[in-house]
Structure formats: C-alpha cells, structure tokens
C-alpha cells in the first residue's frame, strides 16, 4: 500500500484543505482490541499491572535479540521524551507496512538478475510479491522505540539484557515466480533496505536470501493470462464455427471467462497449467455497460493449456439457443433500458464540518479508544494488524495481532456440465487483493474519507498501483444506548458511531465488499457484502432446472454457496510473544426438572475448555446460542474472572455436498465452522498456499490439526468460516443478485468482564 499518496477526501461534498493525517504525540498511549468479521470481541475490565515509563537505564528483555548492537553506547545519540528512550529511526517504513512500489521493483529486479540464463530470466512471471512479516518481537520493538506513539510497555522488563539495537532488521520481500518455459513454481526471499529502495536508474538490487522450487503445484492465475486466453479461444476456428451456429459472427460480442479447472481427476494434475473457460455473449458491441453475463453460451467444452496458450480440447456438445436479448437486464441508466430511474429520492449528504474523529499516521490508525495498523496483500486484500484498546488507567490492551480473510470458496450445486466444475477459490486461485479496484470514482463510501493506495506486481514484473484501494471513514450507526425513567419522564440517548475500513474486489462476475467495523462499545464486526452479477446458465424453451432458479426466459441461476474464511491471530491482553490465551466454548443449557427447577424455567451457561486441536474443530449451534470466548489465563477483571473476547457467529451453513464431493479434497477446512490452532508462522492458508489444481487431500488446516497440539495456554489462532447459500428462495431482479451481507462479530463477554 502506498505511504506517499494517502488521501483524505470528502466524498460527494466540496473538497477541503483539511489534513487528516495528523502526527500523534509521542506521549500518546495505545491499546489493542481487535474485531473480526461480524464477530464481537470485548475486552475485560480487570486490572492490569501498572506500566510506568521505562527509565533511561532500563534495558530490553533478553528474549528480544539485538539486531546490530551499538558497540559504544556513549556514541549513540539517544533522545528522550518524557523519560522514554527514543532510538534513532534508521528506516521510515514500519515493519508491517506493505511493500512500496520501489521495494517491489527492487525485489523483482533482484530475482530476475539471479536467473541462471537469459532464457530463464525472460520466462519469469511474477505471481505475487509481498512483505515477509517479521517476528512479533520485532513488531513490538518497532512500536516500542522506533515508531510513534512510542509504547515501551510492549516489551517485558528484566534487570539485565542486551542493548536496544540502533536499527530494525532489513525488510524482506517474498516472491512467488512462475517459469513459463519450464512450468515450474518457485519461492524467493529477497532482503531490502532503504539504500536499495532509493535506486538511481534502477541499477541497485536487493540480496537473495533463499530460493526454492515447489514441485507439483500451480500458482494463481493472472489477469494477463486471462486476457491471452480469451484472445486464443476467440481466434480458434472450431470455436468461431460453433458460435456461428448460434448466430454470432462478431467475436467482439463474445466474453470468455477462464475458470481454473479445480481438481476432479488425474487429468487436472498440476503437471499442466489448465483453464476451462465459460462463454457469454453480448448483444451490442458498442454498449460497454451491457450485462453480457445474462446471455450464457451452453454446450461448448473448451480446455486451454495456459502455459503454451493453446486450445487442447474442444467439443460442441449441445446446441442451446442463446437467451433472448433484453435491455432490462443491463446495468446502464434507466432511460437506456426503456424506463426511468427513481426520481423520488432527495439528496442525502454526510458532512463532517470539523473533519473526522480518527487520526492517521502512515498506516497507524487511532479512533476513540481503538488503534491498529492497516496492511494489504495481493491474496487477502485488507489486513488489520496490532489491534488494541486503550482502557483508562489500564493502558493499552491488545486484542489481536492480525485479522484478515485468507480464503473463500464458491462451490456450485448443479450436477450438470459445466456448472459441476465450478468451485472457485477466489483468494487462492485469483487473489482478492489483486482484483480490488479504485474507490475514487463514485461514492463507495460516504462522509469524510481517508483513502490508501495499493501496489502490486503484474505478471511480467511491472508495478501497478490501485489508487484509493482502501477506504477509511466513520458512520452513524443508530442508537448505542437509551433509557427513560418512567417516574421523571427524563430520557437519555447516546448514538452509536463506528469506524469502517473497507475494500471492494471484482472476481469475474461477482463483487465482494469486505468491511471491518470498530464500535464504541468495544465490539469489532466483520462484514462481507455480495453484489455484482450471477454466473448463469441457459435453458431450452420450456425447460426448468431442479438445481437452480429460473430468473428470466431461457435463463436460470444455479444453486451455489459462498464460504469466507477469516483468520484471527488473537492476543487478548497479551504482549507480543506471550502465549496466555485459551478458547472456551459456551452453550446455553436447559435445567432438568426437579428441586433446582421447580418452575421449569431455568437455564444456564455451560463452559467447556477446548484443550486440543482435534477437540477444537467445532460447528455452530443456534439452538444452544453457542459462542466461543478467547480468554487470558493470567488476567482477571474486577469481579475476579478471566478477561476475554467473545466470538459470536452469525447465520451459517456447512457445505451442502456429499462427503466425497471433489471440491472438498481441496477444501476440507469447510467441514467445520471453527478451527483453533497454536500460532505457527508457516500455517497461514487453510487450504494450503497453492489450491489451484491441488491433488493433495486435506492440505492445510485438516493436516495441521492432526498434530493435536495443546491449546490450554497458547498463542491462539482462530479460523472461522462465514457462509451464504444461494438457493431457490433468493429474489432476483434483472439477473442481478439481491442478498443480505454475511457478518460475524467479536464482542465483550459480559459474563467475563466488568
């Protein structure tokens, strides 16, 4: 994400010269409370040991290793601010800041230069270049002494220990590279520094730390490949002849959407890089806002070798008439579709004449009592780091180290060809972040907006920037609290305001909006909004489908599901590196009739500690109001109970497929709503890093938990699946989907906090 072009721009109101990015005082405190996708987390109000400023003579804890110790402490110029030692800042990028455009360029140039031959260098294609996120202790060191607001209390105290280093470790980039000539995938690690980033003519390079070839995998597809594939298919003579049978000779009308083949048999093995396109057809080549997805082309089977970019299989299996043209299915203005747009809605303005209440310093955000950092990756999109809550004299209280959506899967439930093969892994096969788009045009967000840009590498190694990719703004959220005294008639009402961080991505026909909401009552909510266009099928005249909904003449929407997996690296009341969390499942139970329940009205909450990984594979249960609490084993609230944050799942559903469904061999993590594991750096993606054409069964979460590691006191990571099922009862309008968003909340556990 960009650090130089962060914008704070009012949307739909005249621009002002207000500068949202205000430097925070070095004496300001920060706390960490995190919220995940539509879950509510709440911090306990128990006492925390007092955290006095560290005197100048205090040394860093021994568990933090010095990076480049100062040989002569007297030679180091150490400034002080209110008794806190401030070390010289040897770099301007925080260790968690996304890679800048210059850093990406340096990383790409370094790897390309390391190619053994000109042929190898020329055939390199760059799938992903991301920051190597440092150890949590390095993040703590950076936040304590190198980046304001300085938080020395993040580090544990000892009477002795090594000197604080004069600078942080160099930043590193991790590159996933596909060799188009050899069909090999490799992973590279490159060391960066400010000297390397400040290039003159691009001649300076980083340093290759490691490289390895990953056998038997296919990396995600790229937009450049999709464009090439479309051109190849449209230029294939048998395909042109098949379209001519359907009355289409103008190839400019044809839309070819290359879908990954998934893995159904050995024919899909990753020894070849394959795509199985879906075909659609517009009615007018000069109508850029026409909904071409409303006219699917059925009966044509195409298989494309994406490495060599050739059609290797083609068959015109069944001639199904194209759905009739209908301007009402387009998404242009109403007048162009033979109607009018609504004219009875008066203007609604969201204004903040004194500017927003949040403060921004680089990627560090402060709002109310919340503070956190914003990150962005090509695969996950928005990442929220170091979430904390400032709790009065208790100071900074961490909630989570890292929050993001790491995978999403869209399996279709129609057994007919080609829909049975549609089980997209939109994060792992395509990349949610790389498919994000600019929010600069229009009003995706209302009010006073702070935008952040994002930088990515393209397939050939160039750097592309998505301007205004992430939106930060405040929203009114109705009533937070109200009470009226019936005796006096006096009423008190307090409105709720929330801080929202969001981005929107387009994956072929669908749009997904991801929103992280922070509330004044200590709740965090993660929300996913689904919009865009359905992936449809065509029908013969008079035909209907059991496994879909007829939405227009000759047109139906196949049943399918959407699964979004949120990964929450929790740190409830834990400093970086501490492992003092555990997970408790809570179910509401009805008391048995008897002397303790003579009125048959009694019920109570029953807690069960999830002691190991295999025990912690859990499913939602609305009949018992099931929820989970991540609690700290060393900290209590004012009532003497352990503090914690509660994960409240929303409406949910498991996969509506048989246990032997082909997509479940790649998506075994969908078999449960919640998984709990101890933190491990390499355990990031629930279906493995390379789900595209993945022949391995149960890779990722399903494999990790077999270790059955202890969770009684650990550095806890939650993986929670939020789902939505698109079935016959959904309402459709003009071939566009109208859905409620999917949410989950993390909130205060009232039974465990004051």
XYZ file of C-alpha atoms in Angstrom:
754
model
C 0.000 0.000 0.000
C 1.168 3.469 -0.751
C 2.602 5.576 2.003
C 3.154 8.704 -0.057
C -0.244 9.177 -1.655
C -2.625 8.626 1.208
C -5.595 10.862 0.679
C -8.267 12.255 2.932
C -11.052 13.349 0.651
C -14.655 14.252 1.360
C -16.962 12.227 -0.872
C -19.892 13.941 -2.572
C -19.113 17.247 -0.820
C -16.678 20.018 -1.813
C -13.085 19.170 -1.074
C -11.372 20.975 1.792
C -7.790 21.542 2.733
C -8.185 19.633 5.968
C -5.344 17.223 6.527
C -6.488 14.010 8.116
C -3.003 12.647 8.623
C -2.120 14.307 11.910
C 1.022 13.281 13.710
C 0.254 11.747 17.035
C 2.066 12.857 20.136
C 4.904 10.658 21.259
C 3.337 10.565 24.683
C 0.010 9.201 23.494
C -0.788 5.699 24.632
C -2.220 2.926 22.525
C -4.215 -0.149 23.283
C -5.061 -3.169 21.267
C -8.520 -4.574 20.788
C -9.406 -6.386 17.606
C -12.574 -7.388 15.931
C -13.118 -9.929 13.222
C -15.687 -10.471 10.548
C -19.012 -9.680 12.043
C -17.936 -11.080 15.346
C -17.991 -9.133 18.567
C -14.915 -9.060 20.787
C -14.964 -7.445 24.195
C -12.119 -6.648 26.484
C -12.367 -7.431 30.152
C -12.135 -4.530 32.533
C -9.948 -6.250 35.046
C -6.884 -4.585 36.488
C -3.646 -4.705 34.572
C -0.317 -4.306 36.287
C 0.712 -0.679 36.246
C 3.028 0.295 33.407
C 5.297 3.113 34.455
C 7.561 4.678 31.840
C 10.807 2.797 31.449
C 13.741 4.792 32.856
C 16.718 5.556 30.687
C 18.758 2.876 32.409
C 16.262 0.121 31.702
C 17.362 -2.467 29.176
C 15.423 -4.581 26.720
C 14.194 -8.046 27.629
C 16.560 -10.863 26.883
C 14.006 -12.582 24.680
C 14.466 -9.814 22.099
C 17.697 -10.390 20.324
C 19.829 -7.370 19.385
C 19.975 -6.777 15.665
C 23.022 -4.571 15.363
C 24.163 -3.730 18.872
C 25.835 -0.410 19.487
C 29.478 -1.090 20.216
C 29.912 2.182 22.049
C 26.744 3.203 23.893
C 28.166 6.619 24.642
C 28.471 7.298 20.933
C 24.787 6.751 20.314
C 22.666 9.847 20.256
C 19.601 8.913 22.293
C 16.834 11.468 22.522
C 14.336 11.328 25.340
C 10.663 12.198 25.504
C 9.132 12.327 28.974
C 11.554 9.756 30.307
C 11.198 7.317 27.365
C 14.339 6.428 25.433
C 13.905 7.189 21.738
C 16.272 5.428 19.393
C 17.333 6.919 16.056
C 14.973 5.877 13.274
C 17.062 4.006 10.752
C 14.131 3.361 8.425
C 10.893 5.099 7.577
C 8.746 2.046 6.807
C 7.175 0.269 9.748
C 7.961 -3.475 9.712
C 4.290 -4.200 8.919
C 3.848 -1.585 6.176
C 3.080 -3.171 2.789
C 5.874 -3.067 0.232
C 6.230 0.218 -1.602
C 6.361 0.425 -5.396
C 10.138 0.950 -5.213
C 10.603 -2.085 -2.973
C 8.562 -4.259 -5.324
C 10.659 -3.087 -8.279
C 13.886 -3.850 -6.413
C 12.635 -7.317 -5.410
C 11.625 -8.178 -8.974
C 14.903 -6.891 -10.423
C 16.880 -8.874 -7.860
C 15.156 -12.154 -8.661
C 15.292 -11.605 -12.395
C 19.016 -10.860 -12.229
C 19.525 -14.099 -10.299
C 18.215 -16.166 -13.204
C 20.836 -18.605 -14.447
C 20.366 -17.913 -18.172
C 18.699 -15.275 -20.353
C 16.017 -17.835 -21.219
C 15.207 -18.367 -17.544
C 15.072 -14.635 -16.891
C 12.822 -13.989 -19.875
C 10.399 -16.737 -18.894
C 9.908 -15.495 -15.318
C 6.334 -14.467 -14.494
C 5.673 -12.783 -11.159
C 2.575 -14.036 -9.391
C 2.997 -12.293 -6.058
C 5.449 -10.013 -4.264
C 4.614 -9.460 -0.595
C 6.223 -8.341 2.612
C 7.816 -11.010 4.772
C 6.063 -10.161 8.006
C 8.645 -10.049 10.797
C 8.589 -11.897 14.074
C 6.155 -10.490 16.619
C 9.069 -9.421 18.837
C 10.409 -7.221 16.044
C 6.985 -5.600 15.698
C 6.956 -4.987 19.448
C 10.405 -3.417 19.282
C 9.359 -1.157 16.415
C 6.230 0.013 18.228
C 8.089 0.467 21.488
C 11.038 2.590 20.342
C 11.087 3.345 16.629
C 7.606 4.495 15.595
C 5.230 6.846 17.406
C 3.220 6.663 19.529
C 6.111 5.036 21.389
C 4.957 2.130 23.543
C 7.870 0.797 25.644
C 5.366 -1.090 27.782
C 5.032 -3.594 24.926
C 8.347 -5.108 25.925
C 8.733 -7.254 29.032
C 11.080 -5.965 31.703
C 14.216 -7.526 33.063
C 17.013 -6.172 35.206
C 19.539 -7.043 32.568
C 19.658 -7.726 28.855
C 21.181 -6.688 25.538
C 21.247 -3.114 24.343
C 18.446 -1.833 22.176
C 19.621 -2.056 18.555
C 20.251 1.123 16.618
C 18.046 -0.031 13.764
C 15.490 -2.693 12.899
C 16.264 -5.728 10.746
C 16.113 -5.077 6.987
C 12.741 -5.560 5.364
C 12.298 -8.630 3.204
C 10.097 -9.490 0.241
C 8.683 -12.894 -0.642
C 8.110 -13.611 -4.339
C 6.109 -16.377 -5.995
C 7.512 -16.814 -9.504
C 6.133 -18.967 -12.301
C 8.508 -20.041 -15.063
C 6.510 -20.072 -18.258
C 9.117 -22.104 -20.107
C 9.629 -24.911 -17.574
C 6.168 -24.798 -15.911
C 7.870 -24.561 -12.505
C 6.845 -22.511 -9.476
C 9.472 -21.109 -7.145
C 9.517 -19.045 -3.963
C 12.183 -16.411 -3.385
C 13.100 -14.316 -0.364
C 14.881 -11.018 -1.009
C 16.381 -8.675 1.560
C 15.606 -4.997 1.060
C 16.876 -1.780 2.617
C 16.338 1.936 2.198
C 19.603 2.113 0.277
C 18.247 -0.421 -2.201
C 14.885 1.298 -2.451
C 16.491 4.661 -3.263
C 17.626 3.491 -6.679
C 19.326 5.555 -9.320
C 18.231 4.337 -12.690
C 17.104 1.035 -11.192
C 20.603 -0.450 -11.013
C 20.659 -1.165 -7.290
C 19.316 -4.514 -6.226
C 18.456 -6.352 -3.081
C 20.010 -9.544 -1.831
C 18.617 -13.026 -2.465
C 18.278 -14.782 0.897
C 16.739 -18.020 -0.354
C 15.020 -19.640 -3.311
C 13.374 -22.984 -3.827
C 11.277 -24.756 -6.436
C 7.929 -26.026 -5.165
C 7.124 -29.227 -7.078
C 3.727 -30.343 -8.288
C 1.823 -27.072 -7.820
C 0.223 -24.377 -9.948
C 0.248 -20.781 -8.669
C -2.760 -18.439 -9.007
C -3.873 -17.268 -12.422
C -3.202 -13.715 -13.562
C -5.283 -11.114 -15.393
C -2.788 -11.047 -18.256
C -3.228 -14.791 -18.699
C -6.993 -14.382 -18.716
C -6.791 -11.788 -21.476
C -4.491 -14.007 -23.537
C -6.763 -16.999 -23.023
C -9.804 -15.069 -24.211
C -7.977 -13.993 -27.377
C -6.786 -17.539 -28.099
C -10.245 -19.064 -27.721
C -11.930 -16.397 -29.838
C -9.356 -16.965 -32.574
C -9.797 -20.773 -32.572
C -11.561 -21.761 -35.853
C -13.779 -24.557 -34.391
C -14.944 -22.139 -31.710
C -15.801 -19.469 -34.270
C -17.759 -22.071 -36.220
C -19.653 -23.131 -33.084
C -20.570 -19.510 -32.356
C -21.684 -19.077 -35.970
C -24.188 -21.933 -35.436
C -25.626 -19.815 -32.620
C -25.941 -16.788 -34.867
C -22.818 -14.989 -33.610
C -20.106 -13.987 -36.076
C -18.851 -10.832 -34.372
C -16.202 -12.023 -31.901
C -16.226 -8.619 -30.205
C -19.544 -9.670 -28.678
C -18.082 -12.805 -27.119
C -16.899 -12.924 -23.492
C -14.541 -15.743 -22.460
C -14.094 -16.141 -18.683
C -11.199 -18.540 -17.951
C -12.017 -20.549 -14.813
C -9.432 -22.710 -13.075
C -10.196 -26.393 -13.598
C -10.017 -27.268 -9.901
C -9.136 -30.895 -9.302
C -11.510 -33.696 -10.242
C -9.183 -36.402 -11.572
C -5.628 -37.005 -12.708
C -6.461 -35.164 -15.916
C -6.404 -31.982 -13.831
C -2.978 -32.683 -12.314
C -0.693 -29.640 -11.964
C 1.778 -31.034 -14.495
C -0.156 -28.819 -16.939
C -1.449 -25.288 -16.294
C -5.104 -25.525 -17.297
C -8.221 -23.386 -17.588
C -11.757 -24.319 -18.580
C -13.455 -21.150 -19.839
C -17.122 -20.217 -19.589
C -18.596 -18.424 -22.583
C -21.041 -15.492 -22.679
C -22.255 -13.212 -25.433
C -23.375 -9.598 -25.508
C -25.914 -8.213 -27.971
C -24.225 -4.891 -28.780
C -20.502 -4.360 -29.164
C -20.788 -0.595 -28.565
C -22.606 -0.860 -25.220
C -19.894 -1.016 -22.518
C -22.434 -1.326 -19.678
C -24.308 -4.252 -21.161
C -24.711 -7.291 -18.934
C -23.113 -9.975 -21.070
C -23.449 -12.477 -18.227
C -27.200 -12.519 -18.932
C -26.517 -14.480 -22.128
C -24.520 -17.636 -21.272
C -23.418 -19.888 -24.124
C -24.212 -23.502 -23.203
C -22.902 -26.725 -24.731
C -19.355 -25.690 -25.680
C -16.481 -27.503 -23.952
C -13.071 -25.784 -24.095
C -9.832 -26.683 -22.313
C -6.846 -24.355 -22.608
C -3.189 -25.025 -21.874
C -2.320 -21.753 -20.137
C 1.435 -22.377 -20.217
C 1.612 -22.582 -24.005
C -1.648 -20.705 -24.515
C -3.267 -23.187 -26.908
C -6.659 -24.895 -27.032
C -6.033 -28.572 -26.300
C -9.640 -29.806 -26.121
C -12.751 -28.541 -27.888
C -16.207 -30.014 -28.341
C -19.552 -28.526 -29.346
C -21.677 -30.897 -27.281
C -25.129 -29.373 -27.289
C -26.787 -26.542 -29.159
C -28.793 -24.450 -26.687
C -30.354 -21.226 -28.015
C -28.932 -18.029 -26.559
C -31.327 -16.332 -24.118
C -33.240 -13.586 -25.921
C -31.855 -10.067 -25.801
C -33.484 -7.927 -23.138
C -32.295 -4.369 -22.365
C -33.853 -4.607 -18.901
C -31.021 -6.950 -17.927
C -28.341 -4.307 -18.486
C -26.956 -2.060 -15.786
C -26.998 1.213 -17.668
C -29.198 4.153 -16.661
C -32.951 3.521 -16.729
C -33.656 5.663 -19.777
C -31.419 3.481 -21.930
C -33.353 0.383 -20.869
C -36.781 1.665 -21.835
C -37.635 3.002 -18.375
C -36.624 5.647 -15.875
C -34.542 5.744 -12.731
C -36.145 6.602 -9.406
C -36.739 10.321 -9.080
C -38.398 10.483 -5.650
C -35.204 10.257 -3.586
C -33.959 13.586 -2.275
C -30.229 14.291 -1.823
C -28.629 12.855 1.312
C -25.398 14.499 2.441
C -22.988 13.148 5.013
C -20.841 16.036 6.220
C -18.284 16.467 8.982
C -17.568 20.212 9.087
C -14.799 19.804 11.664
C -13.229 16.808 9.958
C -13.141 13.198 11.111
C -12.508 11.922 14.623
C -9.852 9.441 13.550
C -6.146 10.168 13.298
C -3.789 8.668 10.738
C -0.019 8.412 10.943
C 1.211 6.406 7.963
C -0.724 3.140 8.292
C -1.376 3.608 12.025
C -4.980 4.472 12.882
C -6.345 5.887 16.154
C -10.058 6.344 16.772
C -11.865 6.658 20.064
C -10.082 4.062 22.206
C -9.117 1.842 19.290
C -5.787 1.737 17.483
C -4.471 -0.593 14.785
C -2.431 -0.753 11.577
C -3.642 -1.255 8.035
C -1.981 -3.670 5.632
C -2.797 -5.134 2.237
C -1.712 -8.243 0.327
C -2.443 -9.417 -3.227
C -4.116 -12.576 -1.922
C -6.082 -11.452 1.142
C -6.667 -7.811 0.389
C -7.148 -5.817 3.586
C -5.202 -6.931 6.663
C -5.673 -5.424 10.142
C -2.620 -5.587 12.421
C -1.935 -4.929 16.103
C -5.477 -4.227 17.219
C -5.609 -2.731 20.704
C -7.944 -0.877 23.023
C -6.926 1.927 25.412
C -8.682 1.157 28.666
C -8.317 4.147 31.004
C -5.585 3.766 33.606
C -5.087 0.159 32.496
C -3.463 1.458 29.347
C -3.050 -0.401 26.102
C -4.850 -3.740 25.994
C -4.083 -5.954 22.980
C -6.886 -7.863 21.308
C -5.390 -9.360 18.145
C -2.132 -9.391 16.254
C -3.532 -9.974 12.753
C -7.000 -10.181 11.195
C -7.861 -10.986 7.578
C -9.899 -13.149 5.211
C -7.462 -15.768 3.983
C -9.662 -17.835 1.652
C -13.063 -18.001 0.037
C -14.642 -20.899 -1.835
C -17.695 -20.861 -4.121
C -18.908 -24.415 -4.887
C -21.910 -24.852 -7.206
C -24.611 -27.444 -6.559
C -25.773 -28.096 -10.126
C -24.553 -31.538 -11.325
C -24.918 -30.532 -14.987
C -21.985 -29.588 -17.194
C -20.240 -27.129 -16.892
C -21.565 -25.986 -13.516
C -20.485 -29.029 -11.511
C -16.864 -27.991 -12.103
C -17.399 -24.504 -10.730
C -15.783 -24.403 -7.269
C -13.721 -21.243 -7.305
C -11.094 -20.436 -4.667
C -11.254 -16.714 -5.273
C -8.394 -15.879 -2.874
C -6.036 -18.779 -3.573
C -6.665 -19.137 -7.327
C -7.070 -15.455 -8.222
C -6.294 -13.111 -5.334
C -8.811 -10.847 -3.603
C -6.292 -8.024 -3.289
C -5.103 -8.154 -6.894
C -8.732 -7.947 -8.027
C -9.506 -4.911 -5.867
C -10.403 -1.711 -7.634
C -10.203 2.013 -7.139
C -12.865 3.662 -4.999
C -12.007 7.090 -6.392
C -14.926 7.305 -8.790
C -18.420 7.472 -7.356
C -19.299 7.253 -3.682
C -18.452 3.766 -2.475
C -18.018 5.421 0.929
C -19.823 8.489 2.261
C -18.568 11.200 4.575
C -15.020 12.340 5.189
C -12.864 9.638 3.657
C -9.241 8.658 4.038
C -8.008 6.616 1.096
C -4.991 4.322 0.869
C -3.378 3.142 -2.370
C -2.096 -0.389 -3.009
C 0.847 -1.589 -5.112
C 1.175 -4.928 -6.888
C 3.394 -6.593 -9.419
C 1.830 -7.624 -12.687
C 2.543 -10.872 -14.495
C 5.642 -9.563 -16.277
C 7.119 -7.879 -13.199
C 5.937 -4.318 -13.653
C 4.422 -2.435 -10.739
C 0.781 -1.403 -10.825
C -0.960 0.914 -8.388
C -4.620 0.790 -7.397
C -5.425 4.297 -6.256
C -7.864 4.737 -3.377
C -7.985 0.986 -2.861
C -8.862 1.068 0.856
C -11.460 3.392 2.365
C -11.425 4.602 5.985
C -14.405 6.570 7.298
C -16.852 6.996 10.164
C -20.521 6.053 10.084
C -23.508 6.856 12.257
C -24.950 3.553 13.468
C -28.211 4.434 15.139
C -28.779 4.197 18.881
C -25.998 2.846 21.069
C -27.846 3.162 24.407
C -31.095 4.669 25.641
C -33.125 4.742 28.841
C -36.154 6.711 30.009
C -37.125 6.995 33.660
C -40.893 6.479 33.747
C -41.153 8.315 37.038
C -39.482 11.519 35.940
C -40.044 11.274 32.208
C -36.369 12.082 31.655
C -34.633 10.170 28.866
C -31.020 9.728 27.939
C -29.960 8.534 24.496
C -26.481 8.081 23.092
C -25.869 7.494 19.434
C -23.525 4.868 18.096
C -20.712 5.674 15.741
C -18.413 3.175 14.110
C -15.138 3.326 12.209
C -15.170 1.347 8.975
C -12.204 0.105 6.933
C -13.143 -1.487 3.618
C -12.204 -2.521 0.111
C -14.123 -3.981 -2.830
C -12.899 -6.539 -5.349
C -14.322 -7.911 -8.593
C -13.745 -11.568 -9.436
C -15.218 -12.074 -12.915
C -18.983 -11.653 -12.450
C -19.107 -11.139 -8.675
C -18.242 -8.167 -6.486
C -17.278 -8.658 -2.854
C -17.127 -5.826 -0.355
C -15.132 -6.514 2.820
C -15.793 -4.246 5.796
C -14.198 -4.145 9.243
C -16.261 -2.114 11.718
C -14.930 -0.869 15.059
C -17.548 0.227 17.597
C -17.535 2.477 20.647
C -18.740 -0.337 22.908
C -15.617 -2.435 22.308
C -17.082 -4.563 19.525
C -15.468 -5.473 16.226
C -17.601 -6.623 13.333
C -16.512 -8.135 10.039
C -18.963 -7.911 7.165
C -18.956 -9.237 3.612
C -21.348 -7.801 1.049
C -22.033 -9.774 -2.122
C -23.155 -7.944 -5.218
C -22.437 -7.812 -8.940
C -23.745 -10.335 -11.467
C -24.695 -14.003 -11.197
C -22.957 -16.764 -13.110
C -25.929 -18.110 -15.080
C -26.931 -20.971 -17.331
C -29.109 -21.144 -20.433
C -32.274 -23.258 -20.816
C -34.053 -24.867 -23.720
C -37.523 -23.388 -24.407
C -39.901 -24.617 -21.695
C -37.098 -26.254 -19.709
C -36.625 -25.819 -15.955
C -33.822 -26.963 -13.662
C -34.146 -28.665 -10.305
C -30.787 -27.311 -9.205
C -31.405 -23.653 -9.945
C -33.918 -20.833 -10.186
C -35.457 -19.622 -13.448
C -34.995 -15.865 -13.396
C -35.932 -14.910 -16.975
C -36.949 -16.629 -20.221
C -34.193 -19.090 -21.173
C -32.116 -18.161 -18.131
C -31.501 -19.765 -14.733
C -29.224 -19.270 -11.722
C -27.583 -22.498 -10.460
C -27.637 -23.088 -6.700
C -24.310 -22.438 -5.017
C -22.650 -21.444 -1.749
C -20.112 -18.817 -0.677
C -17.653 -19.571 2.112
C -15.397 -16.884 3.578
C -12.641 -17.923 5.984
C -11.428 -15.328 8.490
C -8.125 -15.959 10.181
C -7.712 -14.295 13.590
C -4.307 -14.313 15.217
C -5.505 -13.374 18.700
C -3.618 -11.679 21.531
C -6.204 -10.921 24.209
C -4.376 -8.986 26.944
C -1.093 -10.476 25.644
C 2.056 -8.646 24.706
C 3.796 -9.836 21.522
C 5.331 -13.230 22.102
C 3.183 -14.089 25.112
C 1.082 -17.253 24.893
C -1.514 -16.779 27.621
C -4.755 -17.354 25.706
C -7.205 -20.248 25.591
C -10.612 -20.861 23.987
C -13.780 -21.760 25.866
C -16.987 -22.922 24.198
C -20.206 -21.698 25.800
C -23.578 -23.410 25.333
C -26.856 -22.449 26.976
C -28.428 -25.471 28.687
C -31.977 -26.013 29.999
C -32.014 -27.168 33.618
C -33.536 -30.570 34.205
C -36.895 -30.503 36.053
C -36.503 -31.077 39.774
C -35.813 -29.280 43.018
C -33.457 -26.850 41.253
C -36.057 -26.068 38.598
C -39.487 -26.396 40.156
C -40.931 -23.821 37.741
C -39.339 -25.386 34.630
C -37.966 -22.024 33.554
C -34.290 -22.355 34.454
C -31.377 -22.328 32.049
C -27.672 -21.634 32.462
C -24.412 -21.206 30.551
C -22.100 -24.204 30.443
C -18.438 -23.700 29.581
C -16.060 -26.226 28.091
C -12.360 -25.566 27.676
C -11.101 -26.626 24.234
C -7.906 -28.352 25.298
C -6.506 -29.587 21.969
C -6.754 -29.003 18.221
C -8.871 -32.048 17.474
C -11.309 -31.134 20.234
C -11.469 -27.573 18.878
C -12.965 -28.499 15.491
C -16.374 -27.006 16.234
C -19.652 -26.199 14.482
C -22.226 -23.507 15.109
C -25.347 -24.393 17.078
C -28.046 -21.683 17.229
C -30.255 -23.957 19.370
C -27.849 -23.508 22.286
C -26.707 -19.955 21.410
C -23.216 -21.426 21.029
C -20.331 -18.997 21.032
C -16.654 -19.033 21.907
C -14.543 -16.916 24.241
C -10.833 -16.288 23.767
C -9.680 -15.518 27.277
C -6.461 -14.625 29.010
C -5.257 -17.142 31.573
C -3.290 -14.594 33.636
C -5.524 -11.528 33.801
C -8.782 -11.021 35.675
C -11.469 -8.371 35.728
C -12.801 -6.533 38.750
C -15.049 -9.471 39.646
C -12.078 -11.816 39.664
C -12.954 -13.656 36.453
C -10.597 -14.184 33.495
C -10.851 -11.488 30.834
C -11.828 -12.436 27.305
C -13.311 -11.607 23.929
C -16.331 -13.440 22.599
C -16.711 -14.708 19.046
C -20.394 -14.543 18.075
C -21.088 -16.380 14.803
C -23.904 -15.217 12.574
C -26.190 -17.410 10.470
C -24.113 -20.158 8.952
C -24.195 -23.383 6.984
C -21.843 -26.271 6.282
C -21.194 -27.456 2.690
C -24.342 -28.883 1.111
C -22.446 -31.656 -0.621
C -21.671 -35.300 -0.074
C -18.567 -36.216 1.887
C -16.904 -37.420 -1.326
C -17.515 -34.197 -3.253
C -14.461 -33.422 -5.362
C -14.044 -29.841 -4.155
C -13.801 -30.998 -0.520
C -10.465 -32.669 -1.107
C -9.090 -29.144 -1.587
C -11.470 -27.522 0.899
C -11.515 -29.878 3.873
C -11.459 -26.801 6.107
C -15.130 -26.209 5.211
C -16.205 -29.298 7.167
C -16.279 -27.288 10.412
C -17.256 -23.718 11.254
C -14.389 -23.126 13.680
C -10.812 -24.361 13.904
C -8.343 -23.411 16.630
C -4.569 -23.848 16.336
C -1.498 -22.520 18.137
C 0.329 -19.875 16.112
C 2.872 -21.160 13.601
C 4.407 -18.835 11.024
C 4.079 -21.289 8.131
C 0.421 -22.127 8.855
C -1.340 -19.321 7.037
C -3.743 -20.606 4.376
C -6.450 -23.142 5.368
C -6.330 -24.960 2.027
C -2.581 -24.682 1.549
C -0.739 -21.961 -0.323
C -1.445 -23.364 -3.807
C -5.033 -24.674 -4.068
C -5.070 -24.309 -7.869
C -5.221 -27.849 -9.351
C -4.160 -29.192 -5.971
C -4.161 -33.042 -5.988
C -3.382 -33.393 -2.280
C -6.193 -34.358 0.096
C -6.788 -32.300 3.221
C -3.813 -29.977 2.889
C -3.771 -27.021 5.273
C -5.935 -26.929 8.380
C -7.080 -30.530 8.128
C -3.430 -31.612 8.200
C -2.167 -29.160 10.818
C -4.688 -30.185 13.471
C -3.597 -33.820 13.267
C -0.673 -32.799 15.456
C -3.314 -32.292 18.153
C -1.250 -29.622 19.887
C -2.282 -28.319 23.277
C -4.461 -25.207 23.452
C -4.793 -24.897 27.217
C -2.417 -21.925 27.226
C -1.141 -20.855 23.827
C -0.723 -18.160 21.200
C -4.200 -18.766 19.738
C -5.230 -18.571 16.067
C -8.904 -18.908 15.099
C -10.148 -19.794 11.626
C -13.860 -19.142 11.322
C -15.985 -19.780 8.232
C -18.876 -17.499 7.337
C -21.211 -18.855 4.665
C -24.092 -17.869 2.457
C -26.239 -20.250 0.427
C -27.825 -19.103 -2.835
C -30.901 -21.241 -3.354
C -34.332 -21.152 -4.954
C -35.846 -18.746 -2.446
C -33.475 -15.923 -3.308
C -35.024 -12.936 -5.028
C -33.542 -11.935 -8.355
C -34.057 -8.740 -10.316
C -32.774 -8.132 -13.823
C -30.336 -11.033 -13.473
C -28.682 -9.285 -10.565
C -28.477 -10.787 -7.110
C -30.052 -9.134 -4.071
C -28.619 -10.527 -0.844
C -28.084 -9.608 2.728
C -24.464 -9.354 3.700
C -22.776 -12.007 5.810
C -21.471 -10.893 9.170
C -19.812 -12.079 12.333
C -18.926 -10.218 15.497
C -16.375 -10.217 18.257
C -17.788 -8.635 21.361
C -17.359 -8.162 25.045
C -18.216 -11.190 27.107
C -20.353 -9.637 29.827
C -20.129 -12.712 31.997
C -16.362 -12.495 31.971
C -15.625 -8.782 32.052
C -16.605 -5.889 34.207
